[in-house]
Coordinates of C-alpha atoms and ligand atoms in Angstrom, one line a residue:
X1 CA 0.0 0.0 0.0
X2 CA 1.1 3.7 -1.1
X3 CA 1.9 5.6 2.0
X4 CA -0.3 7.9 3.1
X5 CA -3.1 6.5 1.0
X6 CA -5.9 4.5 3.4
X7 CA -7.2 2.4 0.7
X8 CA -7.1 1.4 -3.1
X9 CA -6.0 4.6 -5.0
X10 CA -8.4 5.9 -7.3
X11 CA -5.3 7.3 -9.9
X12 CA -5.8 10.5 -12.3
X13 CA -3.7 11.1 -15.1
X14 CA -3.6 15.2 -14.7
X15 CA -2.0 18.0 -17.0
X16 CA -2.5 21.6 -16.2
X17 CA -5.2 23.8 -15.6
X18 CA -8.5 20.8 -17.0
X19 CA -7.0 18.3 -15.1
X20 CA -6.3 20.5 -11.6
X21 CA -10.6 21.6 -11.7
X22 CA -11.5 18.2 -12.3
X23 CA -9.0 17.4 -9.8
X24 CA -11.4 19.9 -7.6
X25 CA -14.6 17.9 -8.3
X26 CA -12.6 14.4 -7.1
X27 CA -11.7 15.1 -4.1
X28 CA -15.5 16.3 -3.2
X29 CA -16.4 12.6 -3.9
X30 CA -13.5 10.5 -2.7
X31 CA -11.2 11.0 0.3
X32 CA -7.9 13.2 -0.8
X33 CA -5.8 10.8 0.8
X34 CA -7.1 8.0 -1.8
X35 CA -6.1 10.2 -4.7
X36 CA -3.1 9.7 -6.6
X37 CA -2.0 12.3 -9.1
X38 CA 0.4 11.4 -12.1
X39 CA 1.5 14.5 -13.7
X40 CA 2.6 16.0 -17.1
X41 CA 6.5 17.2 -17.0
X42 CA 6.7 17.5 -20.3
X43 CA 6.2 21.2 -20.6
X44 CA 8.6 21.7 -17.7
X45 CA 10.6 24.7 -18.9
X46 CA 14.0 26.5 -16.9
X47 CA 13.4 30.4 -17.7
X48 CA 16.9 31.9 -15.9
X49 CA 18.1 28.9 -14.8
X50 CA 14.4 28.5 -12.7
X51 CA 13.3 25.0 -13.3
X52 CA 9.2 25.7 -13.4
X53 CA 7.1 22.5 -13.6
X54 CA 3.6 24.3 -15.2
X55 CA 1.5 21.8 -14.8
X56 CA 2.2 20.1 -11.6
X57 CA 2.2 23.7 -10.0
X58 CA -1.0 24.2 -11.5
X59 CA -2.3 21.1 -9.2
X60 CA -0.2 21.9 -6.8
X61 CA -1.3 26.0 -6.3
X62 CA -5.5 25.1 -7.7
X63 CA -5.7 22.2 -4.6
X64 CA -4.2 24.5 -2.0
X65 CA -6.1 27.4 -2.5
X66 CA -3.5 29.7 -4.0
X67 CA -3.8 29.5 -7.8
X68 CA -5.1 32.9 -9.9
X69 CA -8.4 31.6 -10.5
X70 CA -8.9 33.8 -13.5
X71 CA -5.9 32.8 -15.5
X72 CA -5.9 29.2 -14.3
X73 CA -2.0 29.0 -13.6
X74 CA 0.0 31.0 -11.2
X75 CA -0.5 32.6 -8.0
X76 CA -3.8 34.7 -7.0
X77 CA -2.4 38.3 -6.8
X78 CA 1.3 37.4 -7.6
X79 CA 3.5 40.7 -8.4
X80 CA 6.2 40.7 -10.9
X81 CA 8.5 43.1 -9.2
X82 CA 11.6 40.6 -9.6
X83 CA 10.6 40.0 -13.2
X84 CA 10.3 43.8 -14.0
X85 CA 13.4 44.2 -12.4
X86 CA 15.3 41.3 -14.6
X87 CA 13.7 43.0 -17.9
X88 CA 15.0 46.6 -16.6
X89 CA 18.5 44.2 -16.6
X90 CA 18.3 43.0 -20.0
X91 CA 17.1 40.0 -19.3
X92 CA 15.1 37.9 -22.2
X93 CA 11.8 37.7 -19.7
X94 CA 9.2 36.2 -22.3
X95 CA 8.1 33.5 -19.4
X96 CA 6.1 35.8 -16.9
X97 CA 7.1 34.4 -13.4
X98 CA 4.9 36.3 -10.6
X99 CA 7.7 36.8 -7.7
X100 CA 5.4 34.3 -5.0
X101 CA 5.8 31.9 -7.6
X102 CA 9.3 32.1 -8.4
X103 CA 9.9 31.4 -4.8
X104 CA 8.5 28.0 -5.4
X105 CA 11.0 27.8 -8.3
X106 CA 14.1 28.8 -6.3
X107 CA 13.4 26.1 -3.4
X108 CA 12.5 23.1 -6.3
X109 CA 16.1 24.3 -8.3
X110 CA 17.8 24.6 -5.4
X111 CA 17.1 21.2 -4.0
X112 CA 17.1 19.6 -7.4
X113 CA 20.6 21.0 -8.1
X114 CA 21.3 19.2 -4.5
X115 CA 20.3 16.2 -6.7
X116 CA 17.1 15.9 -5.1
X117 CA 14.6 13.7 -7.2
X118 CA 11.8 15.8 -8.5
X119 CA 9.2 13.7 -7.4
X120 CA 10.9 14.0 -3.9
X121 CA 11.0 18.2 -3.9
X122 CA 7.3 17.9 -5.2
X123 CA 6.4 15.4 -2.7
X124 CA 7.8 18.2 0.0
X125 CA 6.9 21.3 -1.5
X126 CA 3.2 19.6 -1.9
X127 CA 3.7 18.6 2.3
X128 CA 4.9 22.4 2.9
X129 CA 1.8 24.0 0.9
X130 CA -0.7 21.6 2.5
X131 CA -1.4 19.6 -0.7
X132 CA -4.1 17.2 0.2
X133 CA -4.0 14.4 -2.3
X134 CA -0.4 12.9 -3.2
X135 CA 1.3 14.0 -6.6
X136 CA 3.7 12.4 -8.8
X137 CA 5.9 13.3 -11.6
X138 CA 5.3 10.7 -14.2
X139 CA 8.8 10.4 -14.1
X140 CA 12.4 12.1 -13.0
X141 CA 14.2 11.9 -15.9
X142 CA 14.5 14.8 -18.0
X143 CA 11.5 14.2 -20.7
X144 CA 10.7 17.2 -23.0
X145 CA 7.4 17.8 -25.3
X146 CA 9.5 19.3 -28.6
X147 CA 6.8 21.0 -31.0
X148 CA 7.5 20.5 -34.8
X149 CA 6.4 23.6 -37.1
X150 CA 6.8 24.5 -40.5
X151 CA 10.2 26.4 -39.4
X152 CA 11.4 23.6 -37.4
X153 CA 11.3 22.2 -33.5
X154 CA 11.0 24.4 -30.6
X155 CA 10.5 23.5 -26.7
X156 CA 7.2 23.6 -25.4
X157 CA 6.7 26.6 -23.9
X158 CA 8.4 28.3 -26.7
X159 CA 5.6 26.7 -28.8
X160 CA 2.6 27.5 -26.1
X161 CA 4.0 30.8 -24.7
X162 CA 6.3 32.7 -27.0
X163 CA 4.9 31.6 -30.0
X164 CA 1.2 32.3 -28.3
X165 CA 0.5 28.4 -29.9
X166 CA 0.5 30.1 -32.8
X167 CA 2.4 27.9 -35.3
X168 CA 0.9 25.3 -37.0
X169 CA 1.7 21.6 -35.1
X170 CA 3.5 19.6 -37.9
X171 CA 4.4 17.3 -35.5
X172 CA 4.9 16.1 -31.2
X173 CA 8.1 14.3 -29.9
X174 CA 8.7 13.7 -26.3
X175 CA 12.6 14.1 -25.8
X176 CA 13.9 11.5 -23.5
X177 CA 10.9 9.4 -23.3
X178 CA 12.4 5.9 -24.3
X179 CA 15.0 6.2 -21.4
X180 CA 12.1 7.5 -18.7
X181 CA 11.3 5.5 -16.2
X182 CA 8.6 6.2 -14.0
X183 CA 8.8 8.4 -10.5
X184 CA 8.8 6.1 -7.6
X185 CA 5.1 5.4 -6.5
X186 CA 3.7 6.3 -10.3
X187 CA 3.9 2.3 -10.7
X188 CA 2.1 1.2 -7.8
X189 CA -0.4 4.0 -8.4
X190 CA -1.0 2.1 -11.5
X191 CA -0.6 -1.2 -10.5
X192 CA -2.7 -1.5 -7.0
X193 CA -5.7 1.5 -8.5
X194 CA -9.5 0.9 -7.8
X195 CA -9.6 3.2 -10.6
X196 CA -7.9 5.1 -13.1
X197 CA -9.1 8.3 -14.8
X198 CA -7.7 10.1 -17.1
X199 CA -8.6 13.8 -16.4
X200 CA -10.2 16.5 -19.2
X201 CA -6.6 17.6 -20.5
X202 CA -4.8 17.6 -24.1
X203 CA -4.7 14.0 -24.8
X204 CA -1.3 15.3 -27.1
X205 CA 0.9 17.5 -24.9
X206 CA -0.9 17.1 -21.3
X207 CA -1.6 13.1 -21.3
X208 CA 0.7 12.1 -24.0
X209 CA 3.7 13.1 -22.3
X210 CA 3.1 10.7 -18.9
X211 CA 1.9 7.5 -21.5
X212 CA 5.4 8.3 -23.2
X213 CA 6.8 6.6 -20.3
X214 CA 7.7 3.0 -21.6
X215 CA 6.6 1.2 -18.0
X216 CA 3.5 3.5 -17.7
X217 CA 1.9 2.8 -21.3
X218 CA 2.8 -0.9 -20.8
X219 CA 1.1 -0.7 -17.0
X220 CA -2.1 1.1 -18.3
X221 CA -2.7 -1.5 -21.3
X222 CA -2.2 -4.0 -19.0
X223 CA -4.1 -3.2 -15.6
X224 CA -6.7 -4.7 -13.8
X225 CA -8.3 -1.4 -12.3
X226 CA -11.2 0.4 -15.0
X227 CA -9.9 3.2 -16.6
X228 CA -12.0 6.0 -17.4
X229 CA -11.3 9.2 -19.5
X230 CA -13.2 12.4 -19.8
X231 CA -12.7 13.8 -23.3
X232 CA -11.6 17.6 -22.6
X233 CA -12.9 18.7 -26.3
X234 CA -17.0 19.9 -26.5
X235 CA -18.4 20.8 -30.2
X236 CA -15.4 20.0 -31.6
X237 CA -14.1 22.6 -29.4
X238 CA -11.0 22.7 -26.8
X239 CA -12.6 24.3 -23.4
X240 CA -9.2 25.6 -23.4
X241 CA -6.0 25.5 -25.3
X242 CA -5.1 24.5 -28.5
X243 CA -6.1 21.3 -28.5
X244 CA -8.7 21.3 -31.6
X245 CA -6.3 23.0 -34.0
X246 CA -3.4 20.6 -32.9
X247 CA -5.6 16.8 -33.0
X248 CA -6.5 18.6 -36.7
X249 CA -3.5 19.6 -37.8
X250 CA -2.0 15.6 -36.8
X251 CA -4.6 14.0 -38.4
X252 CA -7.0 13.5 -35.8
X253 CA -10.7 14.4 -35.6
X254 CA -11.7 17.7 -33.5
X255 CA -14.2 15.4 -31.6
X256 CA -14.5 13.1 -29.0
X257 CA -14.3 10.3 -31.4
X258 CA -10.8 11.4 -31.9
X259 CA -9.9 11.6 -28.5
X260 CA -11.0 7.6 -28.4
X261 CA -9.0 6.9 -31.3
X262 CA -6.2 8.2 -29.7
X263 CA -6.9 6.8 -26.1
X264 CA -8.1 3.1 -28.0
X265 CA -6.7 -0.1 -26.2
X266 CA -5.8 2.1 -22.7
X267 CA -9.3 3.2 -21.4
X268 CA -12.6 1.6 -20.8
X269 CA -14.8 4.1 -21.1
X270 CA -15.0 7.9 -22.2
X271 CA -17.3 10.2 -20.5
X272 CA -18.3 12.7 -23.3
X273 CA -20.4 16.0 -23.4
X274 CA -24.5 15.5 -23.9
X275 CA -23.6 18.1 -27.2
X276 CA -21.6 14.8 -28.7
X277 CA -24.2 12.4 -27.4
X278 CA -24.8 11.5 -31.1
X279 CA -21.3 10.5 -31.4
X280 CA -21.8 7.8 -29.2
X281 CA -21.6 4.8 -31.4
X282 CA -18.1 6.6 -32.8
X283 CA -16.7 6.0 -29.6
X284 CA -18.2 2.4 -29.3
X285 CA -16.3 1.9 -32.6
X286 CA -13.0 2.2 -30.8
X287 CA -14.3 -0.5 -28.4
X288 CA -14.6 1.9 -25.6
X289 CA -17.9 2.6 -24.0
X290 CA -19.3 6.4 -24.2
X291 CA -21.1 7.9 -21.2
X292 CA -23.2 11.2 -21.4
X293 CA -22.8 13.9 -19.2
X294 CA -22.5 17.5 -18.8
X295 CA -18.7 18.1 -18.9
X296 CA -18.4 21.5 -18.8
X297 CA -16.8 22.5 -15.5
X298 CA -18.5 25.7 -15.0
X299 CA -18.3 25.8 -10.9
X300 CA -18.1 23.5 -7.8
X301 CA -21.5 21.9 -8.5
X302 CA -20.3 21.2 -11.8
X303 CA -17.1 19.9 -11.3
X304 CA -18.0 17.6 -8.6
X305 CA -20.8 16.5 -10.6
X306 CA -18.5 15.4 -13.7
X307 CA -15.7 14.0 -11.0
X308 CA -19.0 11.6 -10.1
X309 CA -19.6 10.6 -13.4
X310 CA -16.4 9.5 -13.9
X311 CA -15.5 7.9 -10.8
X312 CA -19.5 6.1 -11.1
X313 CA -18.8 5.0 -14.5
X314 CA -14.8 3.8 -13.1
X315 CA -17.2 2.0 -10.1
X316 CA -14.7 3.7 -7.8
X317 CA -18.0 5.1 -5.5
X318 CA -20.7 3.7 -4.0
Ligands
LIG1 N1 1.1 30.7 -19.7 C1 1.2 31.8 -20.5 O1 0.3 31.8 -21.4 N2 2.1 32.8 -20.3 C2 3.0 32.8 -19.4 O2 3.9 33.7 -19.3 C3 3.0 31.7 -18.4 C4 3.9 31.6 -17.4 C5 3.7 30.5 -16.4 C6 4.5 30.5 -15.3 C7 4.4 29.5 -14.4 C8 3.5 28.5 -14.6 O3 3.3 27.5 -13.7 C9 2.6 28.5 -15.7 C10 2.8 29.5 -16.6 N3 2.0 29.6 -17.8 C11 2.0 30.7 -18.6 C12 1.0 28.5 -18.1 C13 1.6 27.3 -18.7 O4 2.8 27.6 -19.4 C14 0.7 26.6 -19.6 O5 -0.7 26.8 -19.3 C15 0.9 25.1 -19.5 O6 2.2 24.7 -19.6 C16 0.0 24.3 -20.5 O7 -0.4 23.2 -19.8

């Protein structure tokens, strides 16, 4: 048994800002202690020498009360005094890091240039913020989400936040992947789940990136818990992000159809929005089995409600 954890994990595979609401709604309708986050490090990024970890800070700061609710990353009223003062510098200051935040960033490098783990600086800075539920790197080897455009491959956040995810997505490789192994406690998560869900992110650059992991693809075709996904495109529509331009511009389809295609063979079932309900049968096609609800995660109410649908359809509740 995972320490901490008082009974069967229920497992979510999380990226940023979709996964940390639903994350929300879960922990309304399990215990936190029974919840097991594996997050995305692929769009980890070091502006300054500052290794920033986006999305698991974006669990990390949305579960502990401190995230800027209105941008969905960051911290509520962060000041960029230090930032400002770096640009005054000369500095190249294109990642804007709020000066609460960078004091995350300056205890994670600090301890990982120690040659801390970073599942083990998360583990504490997740301890020292009161973090409820337990989070995980997917791994702590040095994996990267590259971005392939028409003028060649940039980083992630290059990509996402210079580029304003601009450039046209010719193609996705995860650098380091085939060497990654995953974070200690990401395979017993898998392996010893009631239930794995994987949460309303980018199926390409938010879940992608943690089933790049050799040992954690391999663990999710091959467990015994149900695995549920929530398909985080409505309409044809991304709620956020790029998503719908970028499964379009791979080849997939801007639907929740595509998102089963793409998840085909690792998930049971794929909770969809009552707008796709008349892709149903698509999804059934990919030999996974749709369920109906109302996914968008307007407030509370509705977040817990979609965490219920998910964890119902998983049989992880009563
Ligand atoms: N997103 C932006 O659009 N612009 C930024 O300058 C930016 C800075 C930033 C700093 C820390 C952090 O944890 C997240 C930050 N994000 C920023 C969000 C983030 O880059 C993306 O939302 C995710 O990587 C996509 O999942």
């Amino acid at each position: 048994m995972i320490r901490g954890v008082t009974a069967s994990p229920v497992t979510v595979l999380a990226g940023g800002v979709g996964g940390a609401r639903f994350l929300q709604g879960v922990i309304d309708v399990v215990p936190p202690d029974r919840v097991v986050v594996i997050g995305n490090v692929g769009d980890d990024v070091e502006p300054h020498g500052l290794h920033v970890s986006p999305d698991l800070d974006t669990v990390l700061y949305t579960l502990t009360g401190w995230i800027d609710e209105t941008q969905g990353w960051g911290v509520r009223g962060d000041t960029d005094r230090a930032l400002e003062r770096a640009r005054e510098l000369g500095a190249d200051a294109w990642f804007w890091l709020g000066d609460l935040d960078i004091g995350l960033h300056l205890a994670r490098t600090e301890a990982l240039r120690r040659g801390e783990p970073l599942s083990a600086v998360t583990a504490r800075l997740a301890e020292r913020l009161g973090l409820p539920l337990r989070l995980i790197p997917a791994t702590d080897d040095r994996l990267r989400t590259m971005i392939d455009t028409p003028d060649g491959e940039i980083e992630f956040q290059t990509y996402y936040v210079r580029h304003h995810h601009a450039d046209r997505v010719t193609g996705i490789r995860f650098d380091g992947a085939e060497l990654a192994r995953p974070a200690p406690g990401v395979i017993e998560a898998l392996r010893d789940a009631a239930a794995i869900v994987v949460a309303p992110s980018n199926p390409l650059i938010s879940i992608a990136p943690i089933l790049a992991v050799p040992d954690v693809r391999m663990l999710l075709a091959s467990r015994s818990a149900p695995c549920v996904a929530v398909s985080p495109i409505v309409g044809g529509r991304a709620l956020r992000g790029p998503a719908a331009d970028m499964l379009e511009s791979l080849g997939h389809e801007a639907s929740p159809a595509g998102v089963a295609a793409i998840y085909a063979g690792l998930i049971d079932v794929l909770v969809i929005d009552e707008r796709d309900a008349d892709l149903a049968e698509r999804v059934e096609a990919h030999g996974i089995r749709p369920v109906v609800a109302d996914t968008i995660m307007r407030d509370a109410a509705s977040r817990e409600r979609l965490a219920r649908a998910a964890l119902d359809a998983a049989g992880a509740i009563a």
